[in-house]
Short mmCIF file of C-alpha atoms in Angstrom, two decimals:
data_model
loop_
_atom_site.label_atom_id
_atom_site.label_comp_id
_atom_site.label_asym_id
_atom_site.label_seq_id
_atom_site.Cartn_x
_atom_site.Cartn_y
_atom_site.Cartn_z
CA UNK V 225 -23.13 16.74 9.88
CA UNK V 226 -26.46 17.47 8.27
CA UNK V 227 -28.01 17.38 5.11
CA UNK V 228 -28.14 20.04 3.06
CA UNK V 229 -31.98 19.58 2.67
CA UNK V 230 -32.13 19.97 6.64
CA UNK V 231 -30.06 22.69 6.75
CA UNK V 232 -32.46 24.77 4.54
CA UNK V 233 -35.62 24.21 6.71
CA UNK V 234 -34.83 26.10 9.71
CA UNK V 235 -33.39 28.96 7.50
CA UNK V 236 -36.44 29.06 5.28
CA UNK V 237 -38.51 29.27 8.16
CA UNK V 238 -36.90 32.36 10.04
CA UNK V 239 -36.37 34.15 7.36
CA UNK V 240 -39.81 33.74 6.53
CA UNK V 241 -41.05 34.74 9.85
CA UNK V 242 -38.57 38.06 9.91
CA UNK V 243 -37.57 38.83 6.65
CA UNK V 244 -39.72 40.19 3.13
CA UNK V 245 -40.43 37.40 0.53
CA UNK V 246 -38.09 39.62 -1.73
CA UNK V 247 -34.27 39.02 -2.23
CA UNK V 248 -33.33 42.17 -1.27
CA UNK V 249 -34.06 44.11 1.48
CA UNK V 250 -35.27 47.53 1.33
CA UNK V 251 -33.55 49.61 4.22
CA UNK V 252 -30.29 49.19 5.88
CA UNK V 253 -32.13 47.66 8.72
CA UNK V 254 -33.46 44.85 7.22
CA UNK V 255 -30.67 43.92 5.49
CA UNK V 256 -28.83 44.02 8.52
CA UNK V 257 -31.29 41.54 10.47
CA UNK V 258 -31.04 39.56 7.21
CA UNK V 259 -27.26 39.08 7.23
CA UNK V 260 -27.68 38.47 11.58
CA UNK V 261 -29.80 35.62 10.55
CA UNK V 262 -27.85 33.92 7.75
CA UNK V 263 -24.66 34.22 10.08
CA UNK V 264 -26.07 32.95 13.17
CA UNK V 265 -27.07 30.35 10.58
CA UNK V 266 -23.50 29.65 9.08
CA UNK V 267 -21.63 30.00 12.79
CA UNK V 268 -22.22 26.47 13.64
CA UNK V 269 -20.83 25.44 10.83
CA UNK V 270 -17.75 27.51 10.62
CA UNK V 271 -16.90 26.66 14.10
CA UNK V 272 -17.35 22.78 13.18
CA UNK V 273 -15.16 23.58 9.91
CA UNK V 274 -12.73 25.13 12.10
CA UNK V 275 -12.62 22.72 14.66
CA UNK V 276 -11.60 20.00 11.64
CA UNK V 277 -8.69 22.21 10.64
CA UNK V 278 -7.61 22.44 14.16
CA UNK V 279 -7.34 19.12 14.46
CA UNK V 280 -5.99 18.39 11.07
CA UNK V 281 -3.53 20.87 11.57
CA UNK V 282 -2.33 19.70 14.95
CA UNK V 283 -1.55 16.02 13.65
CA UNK V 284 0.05 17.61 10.82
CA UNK V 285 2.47 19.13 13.59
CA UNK V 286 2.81 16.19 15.41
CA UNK V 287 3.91 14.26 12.60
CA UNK V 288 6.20 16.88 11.12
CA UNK V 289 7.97 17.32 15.10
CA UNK V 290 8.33 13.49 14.82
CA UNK V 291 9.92 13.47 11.74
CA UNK V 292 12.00 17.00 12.07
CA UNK V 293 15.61 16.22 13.69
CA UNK V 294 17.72 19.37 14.86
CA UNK V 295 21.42 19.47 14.74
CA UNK V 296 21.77 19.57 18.49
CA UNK V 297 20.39 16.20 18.29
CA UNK V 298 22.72 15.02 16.26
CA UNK V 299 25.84 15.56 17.86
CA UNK V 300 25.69 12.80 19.54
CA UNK V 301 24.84 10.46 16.99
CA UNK V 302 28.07 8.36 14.80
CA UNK V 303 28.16 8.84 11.20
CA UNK V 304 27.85 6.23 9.30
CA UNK V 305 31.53 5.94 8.86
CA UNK V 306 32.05 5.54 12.31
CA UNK V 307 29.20 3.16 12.83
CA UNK V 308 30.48 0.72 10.03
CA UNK V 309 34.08 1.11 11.73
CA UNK V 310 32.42 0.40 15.13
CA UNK V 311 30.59 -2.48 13.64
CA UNK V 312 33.89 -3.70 12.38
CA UNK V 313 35.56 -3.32 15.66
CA UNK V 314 33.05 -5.47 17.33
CA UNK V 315 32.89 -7.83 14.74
CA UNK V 316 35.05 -11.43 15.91
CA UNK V 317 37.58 -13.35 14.16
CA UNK V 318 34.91 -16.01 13.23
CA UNK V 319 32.36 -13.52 11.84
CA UNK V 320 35.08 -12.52 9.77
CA UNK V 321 36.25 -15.65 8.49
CA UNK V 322 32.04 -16.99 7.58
CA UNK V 323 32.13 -13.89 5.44
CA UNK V 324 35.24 -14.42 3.94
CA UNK V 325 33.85 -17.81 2.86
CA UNK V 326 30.73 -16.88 1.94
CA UNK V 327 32.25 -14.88 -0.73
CA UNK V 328 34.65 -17.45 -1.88
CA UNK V 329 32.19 -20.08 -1.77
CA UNK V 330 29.77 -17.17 -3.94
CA UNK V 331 32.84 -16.62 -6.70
CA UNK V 332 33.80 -20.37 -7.32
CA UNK V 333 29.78 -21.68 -7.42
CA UNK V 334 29.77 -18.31 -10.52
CA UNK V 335 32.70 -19.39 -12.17
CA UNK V 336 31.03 -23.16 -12.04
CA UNK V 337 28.93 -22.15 -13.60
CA UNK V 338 30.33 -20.25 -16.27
CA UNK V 339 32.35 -23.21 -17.34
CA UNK V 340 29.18 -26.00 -17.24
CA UNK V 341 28.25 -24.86 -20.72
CA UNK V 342 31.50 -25.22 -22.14
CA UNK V 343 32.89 -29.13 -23.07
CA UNK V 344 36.33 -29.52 -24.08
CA UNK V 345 38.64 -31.33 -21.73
CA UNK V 346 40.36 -27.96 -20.46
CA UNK V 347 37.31 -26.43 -18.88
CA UNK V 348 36.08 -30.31 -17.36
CA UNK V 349 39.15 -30.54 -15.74
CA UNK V 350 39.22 -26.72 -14.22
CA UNK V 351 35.32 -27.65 -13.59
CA UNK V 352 35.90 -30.19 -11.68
CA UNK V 353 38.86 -28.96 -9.49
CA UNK V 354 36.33 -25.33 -8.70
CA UNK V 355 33.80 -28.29 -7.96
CA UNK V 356 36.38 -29.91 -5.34
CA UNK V 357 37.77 -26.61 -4.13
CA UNK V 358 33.99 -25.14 -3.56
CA UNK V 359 33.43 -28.39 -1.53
CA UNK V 360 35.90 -27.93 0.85
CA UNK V 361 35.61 -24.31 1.08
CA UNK V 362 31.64 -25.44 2.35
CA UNK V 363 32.85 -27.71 4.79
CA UNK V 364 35.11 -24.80 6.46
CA UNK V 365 31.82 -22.47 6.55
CA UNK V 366 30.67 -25.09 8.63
CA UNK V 367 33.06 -26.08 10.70
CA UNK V 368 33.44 -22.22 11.42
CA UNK V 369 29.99 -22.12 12.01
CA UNK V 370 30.20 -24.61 14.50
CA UNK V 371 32.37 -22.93 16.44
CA UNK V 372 30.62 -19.74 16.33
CA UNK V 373 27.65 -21.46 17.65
CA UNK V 374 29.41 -23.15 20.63
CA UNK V 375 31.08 -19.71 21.55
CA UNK V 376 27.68 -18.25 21.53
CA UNK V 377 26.31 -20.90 23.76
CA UNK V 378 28.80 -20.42 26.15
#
């Protein structure tokens, strides 16, 4: 795009060449071949503007068809009901069971934890049996695992 400054030049000098040195034009005629001038003088640069909005407004339809869904799309698309259920479905035994685990293993490390600050014999005892429980209960997540990994490789 030009400068402004260069943009001026070239009108300067036809106006100077057709036009009066005044600012306004003294018959209809020469204010007519004043306004041809000044628009042959602006076309470029309306076409150029336009020409940017075209553009612009183009990728803004491109991105709003990408992003628009219609309902005849979406029929045959699962809800999200149905693709939890079919999730479910697929899911195995095993997968099942590690998540089980995991949650057990998740509620016995919290209630550990709850009962490290306190010290009377009561809560070391119960302490130490979540302890014992949680171990075993991370020795089955791995076993399970195990499994799940050799029926994978297979």
């Amino acid at each position: 795009m030009e400068s402004i400054s260069s943009q001026n030049t070239p009108l300067s000098q036809s106006t100077a060449a057709t036009t009066p040195t005044s600012a306004m034009a003294s018959t209809p005629a020469e204010t007519a071949e004043i306004i041809l001038v000044k628009s042959k003088q602006l076309q470029p640069d309306k076409v150029e503007i336009s020409t940017e909005a075209k553009n612009i407004s183009a990728e803004e339809r491109d991105t709003e068809d990408k992003k628009s869904i219609d309902a005849s799309s979406l029929s045959g698309i699962m809800s999200l009901e149905e693709a939890a259920a079919a999730e479910k479905a697929n899911e195995s035994d095993l997968d099942k069971r590690i998540r089980e685990l995991s949650m057990e293993i998740l509620e016995i490390s919290v209630k550990i934890q709850l009962l490290q600050d306190k010290e009377d014999k009561e809560s070391v005892k119960e302490r130490q049996k979540l302890e014992v429980d949680l171990a075993m209960k991370k020795g089955e997540l791995e076993a399970t695992m195990d499994r799940k990994l050799q029926e994978a490789a297979l």
